[in-house]
Amino acid sequence: MQGKVVLVTGARGALGKVVAEIARSRGARVACIDHAPSQVPPTPDRIEIGGVDLSDAAQARTAVDSAAKHLGRLDALINIAGGFAFETVGDGDIKTWQRMHALNVLTALNASRAALPHLAASSAGRIVNIGAKGALQAGAGMGPYAASKAGVHRLTEALATEWKGMVTVNAVLPSIIDTAANRADMPKADFSRWVTPQELAEVILFLASDAASGVTGALIPVGGRV
């Protein structure tokens, strides 16, 4: 990642923090965008832009353009911003479906649309999205979340086809990620079977690297040990 300029959305979350930290440790300059407010002052190799609703196209474009202007260009966009809800179809609220669509599909869509002109100007433009293994076959209570992440999968494939030869677009499909929040929600689970943020970050950053130039349109499951 030496010399790359990487933009990470959802950068204040458990996975986003790890991806941004590892990218910086390997020589990348990093832009961090999140819905949470931020008062971290910018430096020549890092900018943090908080208070951004990426489900709003105008806010997404302003934030992405500001990041590109500060760092000089963009080489990779890593779309981590998103959310989760567990709710059955019959007993649930339509607003949950709308919220999942906004948090998972629209955030990735708007950030990608804003970043693509910048990425196309790079010699190695990359987009890496976060899908979900649970969207390959939805179980009870997973309808709203799985449907939205399936939308991310289809978005990934469409963008990969439309921008082939200019920008690679791939998605990682994690199993349950080993975070403090997930451990608190599922205290009886076998945490050893979950994928760690560090493991997932390695796959993400590979797809954002020069070494992955031949990979586009891929949906890559990660985690879920037997």
Short mmCIF file of C-alpha atoms in Angstrom, two decimals:
data_model
loop_
_atom_site.label_atom_id
_atom_site.label_comp_id
_atom_site.label_asym_id
_atom_site.label_seq_id
_atom_site.Cartn_x
_atom_site.Cartn_y
_atom_site.Cartn_z
CA MET A 1 0.00 0.00 0.00
CA GLN A 2 3.06 2.25 -0.07
CA GLY A 3 2.17 5.58 -1.65
CA LYS A 4 -1.51 4.72 -2.18
CA VAL A 5 -4.34 7.09 -1.23
CA VAL A 6 -7.13 5.09 0.40
CA LEU A 7 -10.58 6.31 1.43
CA VAL A 8 -12.38 4.28 4.11
CA THR A 9 -16.06 4.83 4.91
CA GLY A 10 -17.40 3.75 8.29
CA ALA A 11 -13.88 4.41 9.51
CA ARG A 12 -14.84 4.87 13.16
CA GLY A 13 -16.27 1.34 13.42
CA ALA A 14 -14.48 -1.80 14.57
CA LEU A 15 -13.52 -2.94 11.08
CA GLY A 16 -12.98 0.52 9.61
CA LYS A 17 -10.46 1.48 12.30
CA VAL A 18 -8.42 -1.65 11.68
CA VAL A 19 -8.41 -1.24 7.90
CA ALA A 20 -7.36 2.41 8.15
CA GLU A 21 -4.63 1.66 10.71
CA ILE A 22 -3.13 -1.22 8.72
CA ALA A 23 -3.25 0.78 5.48
CA ARG A 24 -1.38 3.65 7.14
CA SER A 25 1.15 1.29 8.68
CA ARG A 26 1.95 0.06 5.17
CA GLY A 27 2.59 3.50 3.76
CA ALA A 28 -0.82 4.61 2.52
CA ARG A 29 -2.30 8.04 3.02
CA VAL A 30 -5.80 7.62 4.37
CA ALA A 31 -9.10 9.51 4.32
CA CYS A 32 -11.60 8.42 6.98
CA ILE A 33 -15.29 9.23 6.53
CA ASP A 34 -17.92 8.42 9.15
CA HIS A 35 -21.38 9.42 10.34
CA ALA A 36 -20.00 10.08 13.82
CA PRO A 37 -18.61 13.58 14.39
CA SER A 38 -14.87 14.09 14.39
CA GLN A 39 -12.54 16.76 15.72
CA VAL A 40 -9.31 15.10 14.62
CA PRO A 41 -7.19 17.70 12.79
CA PRO A 42 -5.99 16.75 9.31
CA THR A 43 -2.36 15.94 8.59
CA PRO A 44 -0.59 15.60 5.23
CA ASP A 45 -1.16 11.82 5.24
CA ARG A 46 -4.57 11.60 6.92
CA ILE A 47 -7.91 13.37 6.99
CA GLU A 48 -10.97 12.43 9.03
CA ILE A 49 -14.34 13.77 7.90
CA GLY A 50 -17.17 13.21 10.40
CA GLY A 51 -20.86 13.95 10.52
CA VAL A 52 -21.45 12.61 6.99
CA ASP A 53 -24.68 10.88 5.98
CA LEU A 54 -23.48 8.80 3.04
CA SER A 55 -27.05 7.79 2.20
CA ASP A 56 -27.39 11.39 0.97
CA ALA A 57 -25.73 11.71 -2.43
CA ALA A 58 -24.81 15.38 -2.02
CA GLN A 59 -23.13 14.81 1.35
CA ALA A 60 -21.26 11.82 -0.02
CA ARG A 61 -19.92 13.80 -2.99
CA THR A 62 -18.84 16.73 -0.82
CA ALA A 63 -16.98 14.45 1.60
CA VAL A 64 -15.28 12.39 -1.10
CA ASP A 65 -14.24 15.46 -3.09
CA SER A 66 -12.87 17.07 0.09
CA ALA A 67 -10.82 13.96 0.85
CA ALA A 68 -9.45 13.79 -2.69
CA LYS A 69 -8.56 17.49 -2.65
CA HIS A 70 -6.73 17.21 0.68
CA LEU A 71 -4.73 14.12 -0.27
CA GLY A 72 -4.26 15.00 -3.93
CA ARG A 73 -6.02 12.01 -5.48
CA LEU A 74 -7.76 8.71 -4.68
CA ASP A 75 -6.52 5.22 -5.54
CA ALA A 76 -8.92 3.05 -3.52
CA LEU A 77 -12.36 3.31 -1.94
CA ILE A 78 -13.26 0.84 0.80
CA ASN A 79 -16.99 0.92 1.54
CA ILE A 80 -17.38 -0.28 5.13
CA ALA A 81 -20.20 2.03 6.28
CA GLY A 82 -23.36 0.04 6.99
CA GLY A 83 -25.68 -1.36 9.60
CA PHE A 84 -27.46 -4.48 10.85
CA ALA A 85 -30.97 -5.29 12.01
CA PHE A 86 -32.52 -8.61 13.05
CA GLU A 87 -36.24 -8.67 12.37
CA THR A 88 -38.66 -11.22 10.96
CA VAL A 89 -40.54 -10.40 7.79
CA GLY A 90 -44.03 -10.95 9.15
CA ASP A 91 -43.60 -9.12 12.45
CA GLY A 92 -41.20 -6.44 11.27
CA ASP A 93 -41.54 -2.83 10.19
CA ILE A 94 -41.16 -1.63 6.60
CA LYS A 95 -38.99 1.15 7.99
CA THR A 96 -36.36 -1.44 8.91
CA TRP A 97 -36.13 -2.51 5.26
CA GLN A 98 -35.80 1.13 4.22
CA ARG A 99 -33.13 1.77 6.87
CA MET A 100 -31.10 -1.28 5.84
CA HIS A 101 -31.29 -0.24 2.20
CA ALA A 102 -30.10 3.27 3.08
CA LEU A 103 -27.30 2.15 5.40
CA ASN A 104 -25.93 -0.67 3.25
CA VAL A 105 -26.83 -0.04 -0.39
CA LEU A 106 -27.10 3.74 -0.69
CA THR A 107 -23.95 4.45 1.30
CA ALA A 108 -21.90 2.21 -1.00
CA LEU A 109 -23.66 3.52 -4.11
CA ASN A 110 -23.23 7.19 -3.28
CA ALA A 111 -19.62 6.89 -2.14
CA SER A 112 -18.77 4.88 -5.26
CA ARG A 113 -20.45 7.32 -7.64
CA ALA A 114 -18.62 10.20 -5.99
CA ALA A 115 -15.25 8.42 -6.02
CA LEU A 116 -15.31 6.92 -9.52
CA PRO A 117 -14.08 10.02 -11.40
CA HIS A 118 -11.13 10.22 -9.01
CA LEU A 119 -10.43 6.48 -9.15
CA ALA A 120 -10.58 6.42 -12.94
CA ALA A 121 -7.78 8.99 -12.96
CA SER A 122 -5.59 6.63 -10.93
CA SER A 123 -3.41 4.06 -12.62
CA ALA A 124 -4.85 1.43 -10.27
CA GLY A 125 -8.33 2.48 -9.15
CA ARG A 126 -9.99 0.09 -6.71
CA ILE A 127 -13.36 -0.25 -4.96
CA VAL A 128 -13.86 -2.86 -2.24
CA ASN A 129 -17.37 -3.33 -0.85
CA ILE A 130 -18.52 -5.22 2.24
CA GLY A 131 -21.21 -7.76 1.45
CA ALA A 132 -22.23 -10.63 3.72
CA LYS A 133 -22.24 -14.42 3.72
CA GLY A 134 -25.68 -14.17 5.27
CA ALA A 135 -26.96 -12.56 2.08
CA LEU A 136 -26.25 -15.70 0.06
CA GLN A 137 -29.05 -17.53 1.87
CA ALA A 138 -31.14 -15.60 4.35
CA GLY A 139 -32.33 -17.24 7.55
CA ALA A 140 -35.20 -16.26 9.84
CA GLY A 141 -34.88 -12.68 11.02
CA MET A 142 -32.26 -11.86 8.39
CA GLY A 143 -34.59 -10.61 5.65
CA PRO A 144 -34.00 -6.85 5.76
CA TYR A 145 -30.24 -7.13 6.28
CA ALA A 146 -29.71 -9.94 3.77
CA ALA A 147 -31.76 -8.19 1.11
CA SER A 148 -29.71 -5.01 1.49
CA LYS A 149 -26.38 -6.85 1.39
CA ALA A 150 -27.56 -8.80 -1.66
CA GLY A 151 -28.05 -5.37 -3.19
CA VAL A 152 -24.40 -4.61 -2.42
CA HIS A 153 -23.42 -7.83 -4.22
CA ARG A 154 -25.35 -6.84 -7.34
CA LEU A 155 -24.01 -3.28 -7.17
CA THR A 156 -20.49 -4.70 -7.08
CA GLU A 157 -21.09 -6.84 -10.16
CA ALA A 158 -22.72 -4.02 -12.12
CA LEU A 159 -19.95 -1.53 -11.34
CA ALA A 160 -17.26 -4.09 -12.15
CA THR A 161 -18.78 -4.62 -15.60
CA GLU A 162 -19.40 -0.95 -16.31
CA TRP A 163 -15.90 0.18 -15.24
CA LYS A 164 -13.89 -2.83 -16.45
CA GLY A 165 -10.46 -1.77 -17.60
CA MET A 166 -10.62 1.46 -15.56
CA VAL A 167 -11.48 0.53 -11.95
CA THR A 168 -11.67 -2.89 -10.32
CA VAL A 169 -14.69 -3.49 -8.09
CA ASN A 170 -14.91 -6.43 -5.68
CA ALA A 171 -16.68 -7.37 -2.47
CA VAL A 172 -15.76 -9.41 0.57
CA LEU A 173 -18.53 -11.45 2.16
CA PRO A 174 -17.65 -11.94 5.84
CA SER A 175 -19.21 -14.37 8.23
CA ILE A 176 -19.82 -12.94 11.72
CA ILE A 177 -17.02 -10.49 12.54
CA ASP A 178 -15.38 -10.89 15.95
CA THR A 179 -16.14 -7.52 17.53
CA ALA A 180 -16.96 -6.48 21.09
CA ALA A 181 -20.52 -5.65 20.04
CA ASN A 182 -21.11 -9.05 18.44
CA ARG A 183 -19.67 -10.85 21.47
CA ALA A 184 -22.04 -8.91 23.72
CA ASP A 185 -25.01 -9.75 21.49
CA MET A 186 -24.11 -13.46 21.21
CA PRO A 187 -22.28 -14.36 24.45
CA LYS A 188 -22.79 -18.12 24.04
CA ALA A 189 -21.36 -18.31 20.52
CA ASP A 190 -18.06 -19.94 19.62
CA PHE A 191 -15.99 -16.83 18.93
CA SER A 192 -13.15 -18.91 17.48
CA ARG A 193 -15.29 -19.55 14.38
CA TRP A 194 -15.70 -15.87 13.64
CA VAL A 195 -13.48 -13.85 11.31
CA THR A 196 -11.38 -11.19 13.04
CA PRO A 197 -11.22 -7.60 11.79
CA GLN A 198 -7.50 -8.11 11.14
CA GLU A 199 -8.11 -11.19 8.96
CA LEU A 200 -10.80 -9.40 7.00
CA ALA A 201 -8.63 -6.30 6.62
CA GLU A 202 -5.90 -8.38 5.00
CA VAL A 203 -8.29 -9.55 2.26
CA ILE A 204 -9.70 -6.05 1.78
CA LEU A 205 -6.27 -4.47 1.44
CA PHE A 206 -5.13 -7.18 -0.96
CA LEU A 207 -8.08 -6.32 -3.22
CA ALA A 208 -7.11 -2.64 -2.94
CA SER A 209 -3.50 -3.36 -3.90
CA ASP A 210 -1.61 -3.53 -7.19
CA ALA A 211 -1.36 -7.31 -6.78
CA ALA A 212 -5.14 -7.62 -7.33
CA SER A 213 -5.15 -5.90 -10.73
CA GLY A 214 -6.60 -9.00 -12.40
CA VAL A 215 -9.51 -9.42 -9.99
CA THR A 216 -12.81 -7.63 -10.59
CA GLY A 217 -16.46 -8.50 -10.05
CA ALA A 218 -15.53 -11.07 -7.40
CA LEU A 219 -17.66 -11.83 -4.33
CA ILE A 220 -15.23 -13.40 -1.86
CA PRO A 221 -16.53 -15.21 1.26
CA VAL A 222 -14.25 -14.70 4.27
CA GLY A 223 -14.39 -16.55 7.59
CA GLY A 224 -16.62 -19.24 9.00
CA ARG A 225 -14.19 -21.83 10.31
CA VAL A 226 -15.25 -25.48 10.49
#
